[in-house]
């Protein structure tokens, strides 16, 4: 039957010129002389068929991914000729491994512009091909597609297994090195030359005193370089990626999901979280804008539009020669968002001062509160020991749940998607517990000292603000307030922890109750211990 098909094809052939198509999907295959072997076989084929070879196309690209630029360059060359051109390839899978190019190739075949010659499979597709020949072509594409799908499934299973084992499936981040173990398998180790500098980078940024641009200059002074490029110094975008990469505290992002990895962490999750808080705008050093500095520049948004409120200074010269100036804030009118309105800066500063007065502690109360914090030192240590035991029990319970979850997956009770979702949730809870345990171990004196500093600052915040320079006012606002927005002439705000608790206290008893609450609330304890004033 196959001999009859070939004879029919020969009688219907019209092409006398040909291009040879050879393809490998990687440089490694190319260096293995696969292309040369294909060229030799196809040149002999063209000699037997009496085809004049116009050009040999050597494609080093995947047939299933990307735009296939080299393949399309060959099609463009073929279409530039008026007479029919035979595209000669070793097998169907050298031309295509999916039906993506099928409509384009079929249209050229039906127009008599090209013929497809498959040497090893011994058949030709042209405009007069019978249904059986076209079926052979289609079956060849299906088999090639099936092979690719099978490879993809194997790779996916291998990757899923590596992720479950906590193995890195990509290039390790700066501070780590990709190496081969004794069995020539990929592994990740800590980079002895860069790891300490990467940790120092996190510690520096967590203080909130450096912008990414300033941090970049510091990394240059430390001579911290990447493994690539000429100079190798980190860019601002690379620094941003580094600071937001959870790999450094023990987790890796794969397809948008967090997974534990088995490599030694460079930093704690607490330190990582501090850096995220700074990155989101906490405790940042004010930007150095050109021209006059304004108190609210970059700190205040319009409640109506969500855009940044801008500031401008207006000056007036009187007949007497004296001058005066006023600063105005520009925002949208809540009653008519299409219109702009101007608000005197002094009005909004007065509202900030009123908010700071609300967290202020009267002198008599302050003395008693500070004395109470110091007197409860022994109770604080006893609480820490008790809470640490409770946290360790909670950690063990979460680990048991993780082990049970793995058993359910292995038994087929739950599917992989449910397993990943529930595992991510449990592991996130476990990481939070670990953070609290670490804070308790390190926080015997940190909590007390930080709380004293914050309470003392709260009592002086209003006076400090009124006496401060513009830059100092900006720092204090950024330190106390979480969000500031302007709704017409009204300042809307929320306070950072623990100042959001201070604002509710109006008498001595409420302050003493709050101190006990801060001491026994794990999340509030962390917010105080991790405070930059500690």
Short mmCIF file of C-alpha atoms in Angstrom, two decimals:
data_model
loop_
_atom_site.label_atom_id
_atom_site.label_comp_id
_atom_site.label_asym_id
_atom_site.label_seq_id
_atom_site.Cartn_x
_atom_site.Cartn_y
_atom_site.Cartn_z
CA UNK A 1 0.00 0.00 0.00
CA UNK A 2 2.80 2.43 0.90
CA UNK A 3 4.51 1.87 -2.50
CA UNK A 4 1.24 2.72 -4.29
CA UNK A 5 0.91 5.96 -2.31
CA UNK A 6 4.44 6.98 -3.25
CA UNK A 7 3.81 6.30 -6.93
CA UNK A 8 0.65 8.39 -6.86
CA UNK A 9 2.55 11.20 -5.18
CA UNK A 10 5.30 11.09 -7.79
CA UNK A 11 2.80 11.40 -10.63
CA UNK A 12 1.23 14.44 -8.98
CA UNK A 13 4.43 16.27 -8.05
CA UNK A 14 4.94 19.64 -9.74
CA UNK A 15 7.82 21.06 -7.68
CA UNK A 16 11.32 20.91 -9.18
CA UNK A 17 12.96 23.09 -6.54
CA UNK A 18 13.22 22.49 -2.85
CA UNK A 19 14.32 23.82 0.51
CA UNK A 20 15.72 21.46 3.09
CA UNK A 21 14.36 21.83 6.63
CA UNK A 22 16.42 20.47 9.52
CA UNK A 23 15.49 21.17 13.11
CA UNK A 24 16.68 20.51 16.63
CA UNK A 25 15.06 22.01 19.71
CA UNK A 26 18.24 22.99 21.61
CA UNK A 27 21.89 23.95 21.18
CA UNK A 28 22.89 20.70 22.89
CA UNK A 29 21.22 18.67 20.15
CA UNK A 30 22.86 20.86 17.51
CA UNK A 31 26.30 20.16 18.98
CA UNK A 32 25.44 16.44 18.82
CA UNK A 33 25.53 16.65 14.98
CA UNK A 34 21.83 15.87 14.65
CA UNK A 35 21.44 18.63 12.04
CA UNK A 36 24.35 17.34 9.96
CA UNK A 37 22.84 13.86 9.92
CA UNK A 38 19.51 15.27 8.75
CA UNK A 39 21.19 17.38 6.02
CA UNK A 40 23.07 14.39 4.64
CA UNK A 41 19.94 12.21 4.38
CA UNK A 42 17.81 14.98 2.85
CA UNK A 43 20.40 15.98 0.25
CA UNK A 44 20.51 12.36 -0.94
CA UNK A 45 16.69 12.36 -1.05
CA UNK A 46 16.65 15.50 -3.25
CA UNK A 47 19.19 13.95 -5.61
CA UNK A 48 17.02 10.84 -6.00
CA UNK A 49 13.93 12.97 -6.67
CA UNK A 50 15.71 15.34 -9.04
CA UNK A 51 14.98 18.35 -6.81
CA UNK A 52 17.21 21.41 -6.99
CA UNK A 53 18.02 22.58 -3.46
CA UNK A 54 17.64 26.38 -3.18
CA UNK A 55 18.51 26.71 0.48
CA UNK A 56 19.07 24.69 3.63
CA UNK A 57 17.30 25.96 6.77
CA UNK A 58 18.87 24.86 10.03
CA UNK A 59 16.34 25.56 12.78
CA UNK A 60 17.40 25.51 16.42
CA UNK A 61 14.07 26.16 18.13
CA UNK A 62 11.15 24.44 19.78
CA UNK A 63 8.27 23.48 17.52
CA UNK A 64 5.70 23.95 20.30
CA UNK A 65 6.71 27.17 22.07
CA UNK A 66 7.07 30.79 21.02
CA UNK A 67 6.58 32.37 17.61
CA UNK A 68 8.99 30.06 15.72
CA UNK A 69 10.80 32.95 14.03
CA UNK A 70 13.20 30.73 12.08
CA UNK A 71 10.35 28.59 10.78
CA UNK A 72 8.42 31.65 9.64
CA UNK A 73 11.55 32.97 7.89
CA UNK A 74 11.62 29.73 5.86
CA UNK A 75 7.91 30.13 4.96
CA UNK A 76 8.58 33.72 3.87
CA UNK A 77 11.43 32.52 1.62
CA UNK A 78 9.24 29.84 0.06
CA UNK A 79 6.36 32.26 -0.58
CA UNK A 80 8.74 34.66 -2.35
CA UNK A 81 8.98 32.21 -5.30
CA UNK A 82 6.32 31.92 -7.95
CA UNK A 83 6.87 28.26 -8.74
CA UNK A 84 5.94 25.47 -6.28
CA UNK A 85 8.61 24.69 -3.70
CA UNK A 86 9.07 21.35 -1.96
CA UNK A 87 9.77 21.58 1.76
CA UNK A 88 11.85 18.48 2.46
CA UNK A 89 12.11 17.25 6.05
CA UNK A 90 13.15 14.04 7.71
CA UNK A 91 9.88 13.47 9.58
CA UNK A 92 6.61 15.22 10.36
CA UNK A 93 7.84 16.14 13.83
CA UNK A 94 10.73 18.10 12.31
CA UNK A 95 8.15 20.41 10.69
CA UNK A 96 5.44 20.51 13.36
CA UNK A 97 4.46 18.88 16.63
CA UNK A 98 1.02 20.43 16.90
CA UNK A 99 -1.80 21.62 14.65
CA UNK A 100 -0.84 25.26 15.22
CA UNK A 101 0.75 25.63 11.74
CA UNK A 102 -1.64 23.21 10.03
CA UNK A 103 -4.08 25.81 8.58
CA UNK A 104 -1.25 27.94 7.17
CA UNK A 105 0.58 24.97 5.60
CA UNK A 106 -2.64 23.47 4.25
CA UNK A 107 -3.62 26.78 2.59
CA UNK A 108 -0.22 26.96 0.83
CA UNK A 109 -0.57 23.33 -0.26
CA UNK A 110 -4.07 23.85 -1.68
CA UNK A 111 -2.83 26.93 -3.59
CA UNK A 112 -0.09 24.81 -5.14
CA UNK A 113 2.63 26.93 -3.52
CA UNK A 114 4.33 24.17 -1.51
CA UNK A 115 4.64 20.42 -1.14
CA UNK A 116 5.66 18.59 2.03
CA UNK A 117 8.15 15.75 1.56
CA UNK A 118 8.81 13.45 4.53
CA UNK A 119 11.88 11.32 3.85
CA UNK A 120 11.85 8.71 6.64
CA UNK A 121 8.06 8.31 6.57
CA UNK A 122 8.16 8.01 2.76
CA UNK A 123 5.20 10.13 1.60
CA UNK A 124 4.45 13.51 0.04
CA UNK A 125 1.60 15.95 0.67
CA UNK A 126 0.53 18.16 -2.27
CA UNK A 127 -2.67 19.79 -3.54
CA UNK A 128 -3.88 16.58 -5.22
CA UNK A 129 -3.18 14.27 -2.28
CA UNK A 130 -5.92 11.75 -1.62
CA UNK A 131 -7.67 11.46 1.74
CA UNK A 132 -5.48 8.55 2.86
CA UNK A 133 -2.30 10.60 2.34
CA UNK A 134 -3.74 13.56 4.22
CA UNK A 135 -4.81 11.19 7.01
CA UNK A 136 -1.19 10.00 7.28
CA UNK A 137 -0.07 13.62 7.64
CA UNK A 138 -2.69 14.28 10.32
CA UNK A 139 -1.79 11.09 12.16
CA UNK A 140 1.89 12.11 12.05
CA UNK A 141 1.03 15.44 13.68
CA UNK A 142 -1.15 13.70 16.29
CA UNK A 143 1.66 11.28 17.17
CA UNK A 144 4.14 14.15 17.43
CA UNK A 145 1.70 16.10 19.64
CA UNK A 146 1.17 13.01 21.81
CA UNK A 147 4.92 12.65 22.27
CA UNK A 148 5.22 16.28 23.35
CA UNK A 149 2.26 15.93 25.74
CA UNK A 150 3.82 12.82 27.26
CA UNK A 151 7.11 14.63 27.80
CA UNK A 152 5.24 17.55 29.36
CA UNK A 153 3.39 15.23 31.75
CA UNK A 154 6.66 13.58 32.81
CA UNK A 155 8.30 16.95 33.40
CA UNK A 156 5.28 18.18 35.40
CA UNK A 157 5.32 15.06 37.60
CA UNK A 158 9.04 15.51 38.17
CA UNK A 159 8.61 19.18 39.08
CA UNK A 160 5.69 18.43 41.44
CA UNK A 161 7.81 15.80 43.19
CA UNK A 162 10.70 18.25 43.59
CA UNK A 163 8.38 20.89 45.04
CA UNK A 164 6.96 18.39 47.56
CA UNK A 165 10.52 17.59 48.59
CA UNK A 166 11.24 21.29 49.06
CA UNK A 167 13.70 21.44 46.16
CA UNK A 168 14.36 24.61 44.17
CA UNK A 169 13.34 24.20 40.50
CA UNK A 170 14.85 27.46 39.25
CA UNK A 171 17.92 29.60 39.67
CA UNK A 172 18.63 30.20 43.35
CA UNK A 173 18.46 33.87 44.45
CA UNK A 174 21.46 35.99 45.33
CA UNK A 175 23.06 34.69 48.52
CA UNK A 176 22.69 31.06 47.41
CA UNK A 177 24.51 28.97 44.79
CA UNK A 178 23.27 26.26 42.43
CA UNK A 179 25.65 23.29 42.62
CA UNK A 180 25.76 19.58 41.77
CA UNK A 181 25.79 17.03 44.59
CA UNK A 182 27.80 13.79 44.64
CA UNK A 183 25.21 12.10 42.40
CA UNK A 184 25.36 15.01 39.91
CA UNK A 185 21.91 16.17 40.94
CA UNK A 186 21.11 19.85 41.32
CA UNK A 187 21.35 21.32 44.81
CA UNK A 188 21.39 24.74 46.47
CA UNK A 189 23.90 25.89 49.09
CA UNK A 190 24.53 29.18 50.90
CA UNK A 191 26.95 31.44 49.03
CA UNK A 192 29.86 32.01 51.46
CA UNK A 193 30.84 35.27 49.72
CA UNK A 194 27.43 36.97 49.47
CA UNK A 195 25.13 35.49 52.14
CA UNK A 196 26.23 37.79 54.97
CA UNK A 197 25.95 40.84 52.74
CA UNK A 198 22.41 39.85 51.67
CA UNK A 199 21.42 39.51 55.34
CA UNK A 200 23.01 42.89 56.04
CA UNK A 201 20.96 44.31 53.17
CA UNK A 202 17.70 43.13 54.81
CA UNK A 203 18.78 44.43 58.22
CA UNK A 204 19.67 47.83 56.77
CA UNK A 205 16.42 48.22 54.86
CA UNK A 206 14.34 47.10 57.86
CA UNK A 207 15.47 50.17 59.79
CA UNK A 208 13.42 52.29 57.37
CA UNK A 209 16.15 54.89 56.93
CA UNK A 210 17.09 54.08 53.32
CA UNK A 211 15.22 54.26 50.03
CA UNK A 212 15.96 51.60 47.40
CA UNK A 213 18.18 54.10 45.55
CA UNK A 214 20.18 54.78 48.72
CA UNK A 215 20.33 51.06 49.50
CA UNK A 216 21.72 50.43 46.02
CA UNK A 217 24.58 52.84 46.70
CA UNK A 218 25.31 51.00 49.94
CA UNK A 219 25.46 47.62 48.16
CA UNK A 220 27.95 49.13 45.71
CA UNK A 221 30.11 50.31 48.62
CA UNK A 222 29.93 46.76 50.04
CA UNK A 223 30.93 45.43 46.60
CA UNK A 224 27.86 43.16 46.57
CA UNK A 225 27.49 41.86 43.03
CA UNK A 226 25.26 39.41 41.19
CA UNK A 227 26.62 36.41 39.36
CA UNK A 228 25.84 37.94 35.97
CA UNK A 229 26.60 41.01 33.91
CA UNK A 230 29.74 43.07 33.48
CA UNK A 231 29.74 45.25 36.58
CA UNK A 232 27.19 43.05 38.31
CA UNK A 233 25.84 45.64 40.75
CA UNK A 234 22.20 45.36 41.79
CA UNK A 235 19.63 47.63 40.17
CA UNK A 236 16.66 49.12 42.04
CA UNK A 237 14.28 46.61 40.45
CA UNK A 238 16.56 43.73 41.46
CA UNK A 239 16.69 45.06 45.02
CA UNK A 240 12.89 45.20 45.08
CA UNK A 241 12.68 41.58 43.88
CA UNK A 242 15.26 40.50 46.45
CA UNK A 243 13.54 42.20 49.40
CA UNK A 244 10.15 40.69 48.48
CA UNK A 245 11.49 37.16 47.91
CA UNK A 246 10.31 34.81 50.72
CA UNK A 247 13.02 32.30 49.77
CA UNK A 248 15.34 34.02 52.24
CA UNK A 249 13.22 33.05 55.28
CA UNK A 250 12.35 29.53 54.15
CA UNK A 251 9.60 29.59 51.52
CA UNK A 252 9.61 29.74 47.73
CA UNK A 253 7.01 30.98 45.25
CA UNK A 254 6.04 28.48 42.55
CA UNK A 255 3.23 29.44 40.14
CA UNK A 256 1.94 32.06 42.54
CA UNK A 257 1.83 29.70 45.55
CA UNK A 258 4.09 29.55 48.59
CA UNK A 259 5.90 26.28 49.35
CA UNK A 260 8.44 25.38 52.02
CA UNK A 261 11.98 24.68 50.83
CA UNK A 262 14.65 22.56 52.49
CA UNK A 263 17.55 25.01 52.34
CA UNK A 264 18.93 27.03 55.29
CA UNK A 265 17.21 30.44 55.61
CA UNK A 266 19.35 33.59 55.65
CA UNK A 267 16.90 35.70 57.68
CA UNK A 268 13.96 35.30 60.05
CA UNK A 269 10.36 35.84 58.96
CA UNK A 270 10.18 38.75 61.43
CA UNK A 271 12.98 40.54 59.59
CA UNK A 272 11.33 39.82 56.25
CA UNK A 273 7.99 41.21 57.49
CA UNK A 274 9.69 44.37 58.74
CA UNK A 275 11.14 44.94 55.28
CA UNK A 276 7.70 44.48 53.68
CA UNK A 277 6.28 47.06 56.08
CA UNK A 278 9.00 49.53 55.08
CA UNK A 279 8.44 48.79 51.40
CA UNK A 280 4.75 49.58 51.77
CA UNK A 281 5.58 53.00 53.16
CA UNK A 282 6.30 52.46 56.86
CA UNK A 283 9.10 54.47 58.44
CA UNK A 284 10.57 55.50 55.11
CA UNK A 285 12.98 58.38 54.92
CA UNK A 286 11.22 61.23 53.09
CA UNK A 287 12.00 61.52 49.41
CA UNK A 288 14.12 64.48 48.39
CA UNK A 289 11.82 66.25 45.97
CA UNK A 290 13.09 69.09 43.86
CA UNK A 291 12.22 72.59 44.99
CA UNK A 292 10.41 73.50 48.18
CA UNK A 293 9.67 70.68 50.62
CA UNK A 294 6.10 70.34 51.86
CA UNK A 295 4.89 68.55 54.99
CA UNK A 296 2.29 66.39 53.22
CA UNK A 297 4.06 65.75 49.92
CA UNK A 298 3.76 62.05 49.11
CA UNK A 299 1.89 61.35 52.39
CA UNK A 300 -1.64 62.58 51.72
CA UNK A 301 -4.15 61.25 49.17
CA UNK A 302 -7.44 62.66 47.95
CA UNK A 303 -10.34 60.68 49.47
CA UNK A 304 -12.46 61.42 46.37
CA UNK A 305 -10.09 60.33 43.59
CA UNK A 306 -7.37 58.36 45.42
CA UNK A 307 -4.67 60.52 43.84
CA UNK A 308 -1.86 62.25 45.69
CA UNK A 309 -2.70 65.66 47.07
CA UNK A 310 -0.37 68.32 45.66
CA UNK A 311 0.84 71.44 47.41
CA UNK A 312 1.69 74.93 46.19
CA UNK A 313 2.88 78.16 47.82
CA UNK A 314 1.28 81.49 46.99
CA UNK A 315 3.03 84.78 47.72
CA UNK A 316 1.64 88.30 48.04
CA UNK A 317 3.46 91.61 48.19
CA UNK A 318 1.66 94.46 49.92
CA UNK A 319 1.88 98.18 49.08
CA UNK A 320 4.11 98.63 52.12
CA UNK A 321 6.64 96.27 50.56
CA UNK A 322 6.00 93.48 53.06
CA UNK A 323 5.42 89.99 51.70
CA UNK A 324 3.37 87.07 52.95
CA UNK A 325 2.99 83.50 51.74
CA UNK A 326 0.53 80.65 52.23
CA UNK A 327 0.72 76.97 51.32
CA UNK A 328 -2.37 75.39 49.79
CA UNK A 329 -3.26 71.71 49.27
CA UNK A 330 -5.01 70.84 46.01
CA UNK A 331 -7.64 68.07 45.93
CA UNK A 332 -10.99 67.25 44.30
CA UNK A 333 -14.20 68.71 45.64
CA UNK A 334 -16.23 65.84 47.23
CA UNK A 335 -19.48 67.53 46.15
CA UNK A 336 -18.28 67.79 42.54
CA UNK A 337 -15.27 65.55 41.76
CA UNK A 338 -14.73 67.28 38.39
CA UNK A 339 -13.80 70.48 40.22
CA UNK A 340 -10.69 71.18 42.24
CA UNK A 341 -10.54 72.92 45.59
CA UNK A 342 -7.70 74.52 47.52
CA UNK A 343 -7.30 74.00 51.27
CA UNK A 344 -4.92 75.95 53.50
CA UNK A 345 -2.16 73.70 54.81
CA UNK A 346 -2.55 75.22 58.30
CA UNK A 347 -6.10 73.81 58.52
CA UNK A 348 -4.87 70.26 57.97
CA UNK A 349 -1.82 70.68 60.22
CA UNK A 350 -4.18 71.75 62.99
CA UNK A 351 -6.18 68.54 62.53
CA UNK A 352 -2.95 66.48 62.71
CA UNK A 353 -2.09 68.25 65.99
CA UNK A 354 -5.55 67.44 67.37
CA UNK A 355 -5.03 63.75 66.52
CA UNK A 356 -1.63 63.78 68.26
CA UNK A 357 -3.22 65.39 71.33
CA UNK A 358 -5.63 62.45 71.51
CA UNK A 359 -2.77 59.96 72.00
CA UNK A 360 -1.07 62.23 74.55
CA UNK A 361 -0.85 61.02 78.18
CA UNK A 362 -1.21 63.54 81.02
CA UNK A 363 1.99 63.90 83.02
CA UNK A 364 0.54 62.40 86.23
CA UNK A 365 -0.82 59.40 84.36
CA UNK A 366 2.43 58.95 82.43
CA UNK A 367 4.46 58.59 85.65
CA UNK A 368 2.10 55.88 86.95
CA UNK A 369 1.96 54.05 83.61
CA UNK A 370 5.76 53.91 83.30
CA UNK A 371 6.08 52.73 86.90
CA UNK A 372 3.46 50.03 86.24
CA UNK A 373 5.36 48.79 83.15
CA UNK A 374 8.55 48.43 85.22
CA UNK A 375 6.76 46.83 88.19
CA UNK A 376 5.18 44.11 86.04
CA UNK A 377 8.57 42.84 84.87
CA UNK A 378 8.34 39.55 86.80
CA UNK A 379 4.77 39.00 85.66
CA UNK A 380 5.97 39.69 82.11
CA UNK A 381 8.63 36.96 82.31
CA UNK A 382 6.16 34.45 83.78
CA UNK A 383 3.71 35.27 80.99
CA UNK A 384 6.42 34.72 78.38
CA UNK A 385 7.24 31.26 79.74
CA UNK A 386 3.57 30.29 79.84
CA UNK A 387 2.82 31.67 76.38
CA UNK A 388 5.90 30.01 74.85
CA UNK A 389 4.64 26.64 76.11
CA UNK A 390 1.22 27.30 74.59
CA UNK A 391 2.76 28.35 71.28
CA UNK A 392 4.93 25.23 71.15
CA UNK A 393 1.82 23.09 71.72
CA UNK A 394 0.03 24.95 68.93
CA UNK A 395 3.03 24.44 66.63
CA UNK A 396 3.00 20.69 67.34
CA UNK A 397 -0.76 20.53 66.68
CA UNK A 398 -0.31 22.28 63.31
CA UNK A 399 2.51 19.86 62.42
CA UNK A 400 0.21 16.92 63.21
CA UNK A 401 -2.39 18.42 60.88
CA UNK A 402 0.21 18.75 58.15
CA UNK A 403 1.24 15.10 58.60
CA UNK A 404 -2.42 14.01 58.49
CA UNK A 405 -2.94 16.10 55.36
CA UNK A 406 -0.05 14.31 53.64
CA UNK A 407 -1.54 10.92 54.60
CA UNK A 408 -4.88 11.96 53.07
CA UNK A 409 -3.11 12.91 49.84
CA UNK A 410 -1.22 9.61 49.67
CA UNK A 411 -4.45 7.68 50.34
CA UNK A 412 -6.20 9.57 47.55
CA UNK A 413 -8.79 11.04 49.94
CA UNK A 414 -8.06 14.59 48.74
CA UNK A 415 -6.70 15.85 45.43
CA UNK A 416 -3.50 17.79 44.87
CA UNK A 417 -5.21 21.19 44.57
CA UNK A 418 -6.99 20.83 47.95
CA UNK A 419 -3.78 19.53 49.48
CA UNK A 420 -1.75 22.54 48.29
CA UNK A 421 -4.40 25.02 49.43
CA UNK A 422 -4.78 23.55 52.92
CA UNK A 423 -1.04 22.98 53.31
CA UNK A 424 -0.31 26.60 52.42
CA UNK A 425 -2.84 27.80 55.02
CA UNK A 426 -1.51 25.51 57.77
CA UNK A 427 2.11 26.36 56.99
CA UNK A 428 1.31 30.08 57.08
CA UNK A 429 -0.23 29.62 60.55
CA UNK A 430 2.80 27.63 61.62
CA UNK A 431 5.18 30.35 60.43
CA UNK A 432 3.24 32.93 62.46
CA UNK A 433 3.52 30.75 65.55
CA UNK A 434 7.27 30.38 64.95
CA UNK A 435 7.56 34.17 64.72
CA UNK A 436 5.79 34.57 68.08
CA UNK A 437 8.03 31.93 69.68
CA UNK A 438 11.15 33.70 68.38
CA UNK A 439 9.86 37.05 69.60
CA UNK A 440 9.21 35.57 73.07
CA UNK A 441 12.72 34.16 73.29
CA UNK A 442 14.28 37.47 72.32
CA UNK A 443 11.70 39.73 73.94
CA UNK A 444 12.31 39.63 77.70
CA UNK A 445 13.56 43.23 77.73
CA UNK A 446 12.67 44.31 74.19
CA UNK A 447 8.95 44.54 74.87
CA UNK A 448 9.35 46.53 78.07
CA UNK A 449 11.93 48.96 76.62
CA UNK A 450 10.01 49.46 73.37
CA UNK A 451 6.73 50.03 75.20
CA UNK A 452 8.35 52.63 77.45
CA UNK A 453 9.78 54.41 74.39
CA UNK A 454 6.42 54.42 72.58
CA UNK A 455 4.44 55.60 75.59
CA UNK A 456 6.99 58.37 76.21
CA UNK A 457 6.84 59.42 72.56
CA UNK A 458 3.05 59.43 72.67
CA UNK A 459 3.09 61.84 75.61
CA UNK A 460 5.37 64.23 73.71
CA UNK A 461 4.13 63.74 70.14
CA UNK A 462 2.08 66.94 69.98
CA UNK A 463 4.81 69.18 71.41
CA UNK A 464 7.48 67.56 69.25
CA UNK A 465 5.36 68.09 66.14
CA UNK A 466 4.71 71.79 66.75
CA UNK A 467 8.42 72.47 67.35
CA UNK A 468 9.78 70.33 64.50
CA UNK A 469 11.12 71.26 61.09
CA UNK A 470 9.27 70.22 57.93
CA UNK A 471 11.40 67.09 57.55
CA UNK A 472 10.90 66.11 61.19
CA UNK A 473 7.15 66.66 60.89
CA UNK A 474 7.11 64.33 57.88
CA UNK A 475 8.98 61.64 59.81
CA UNK A 476 6.65 61.89 62.80
CA UNK A 477 3.54 61.74 60.61
CA UNK A 478 4.91 58.71 58.77
CA UNK A 479 5.73 57.05 62.09
CA UNK A 480 2.38 57.59 63.84
CA UNK A 481 -0.15 57.52 60.96
CA UNK A 482 -0.85 54.50 58.76
CA UNK A 483 -3.00 56.36 56.20
CA UNK A 484 -3.87 59.98 55.56
CA UNK A 485 -6.49 61.23 53.12
CA UNK A 486 -8.21 64.54 52.51
CA UNK A 487 -12.00 64.63 52.09
CA UNK A 488 -12.55 68.27 51.19
CA UNK A 489 -11.37 70.17 54.27
CA UNK A 490 -11.53 67.16 56.58
CA UNK A 491 -8.51 64.99 57.39
CA UNK A 492 -9.28 61.25 57.46
CA UNK A 493 -6.70 59.00 59.08
CA UNK A 494 -5.82 55.69 60.70
CA UNK A 495 -3.00 55.18 63.19
CA UNK A 496 -0.28 52.58 63.24
CA UNK A 497 -0.09 50.01 66.01
CA UNK A 498 -0.01 50.55 68.97
CA UNK A 499 -1.02 54.21 68.60
CA UNK A 500 -4.45 53.07 67.40
CA UNK A 501 -4.89 51.65 70.92
CA UNK A 502 -3.52 54.74 72.70
CA UNK A 503 -6.14 57.01 71.15
CA UNK A 504 -8.97 55.22 72.99
CA UNK A 505 -7.56 55.79 76.49
CA UNK A 506 -9.01 58.72 78.43
CA UNK A 507 -8.03 57.97 82.04
CA UNK A 508 -5.44 56.20 84.18
CA UNK A 509 -7.39 52.95 84.59
CA UNK A 510 -7.89 52.59 80.83
CA UNK A 511 -4.16 53.09 80.29
CA UNK A 512 -3.25 50.41 82.84
CA UNK A 513 -5.75 47.99 81.27
CA UNK A 514 -4.28 48.71 77.86
CA UNK A 515 -0.76 47.89 79.10
CA UNK A 516 -1.99 44.48 80.26
CA UNK A 517 -3.74 43.95 76.91
CA UNK A 518 -0.60 44.86 74.95
CA UNK A 519 1.42 42.45 77.05
CA UNK A 520 -0.93 39.50 76.49
CA UNK A 521 -1.85 40.04 72.81
CA UNK A 522 0.75 38.22 70.64
CA UNK A 523 0.22 40.37 67.53
CA UNK A 524 0.40 43.63 69.47
CA UNK A 525 3.51 42.38 71.29
CA UNK A 526 5.22 41.79 67.94
CA UNK A 527 4.27 45.24 66.65
CA UNK A 528 5.92 46.79 69.72
CA UNK A 529 9.02 44.56 69.84
CA UNK A 530 9.69 45.09 66.13
CA UNK A 531 9.25 48.86 66.44
CA UNK A 532 12.31 50.85 65.27
CA UNK A 533 12.41 52.73 68.59
CA UNK A 534 13.21 49.54 70.52
#
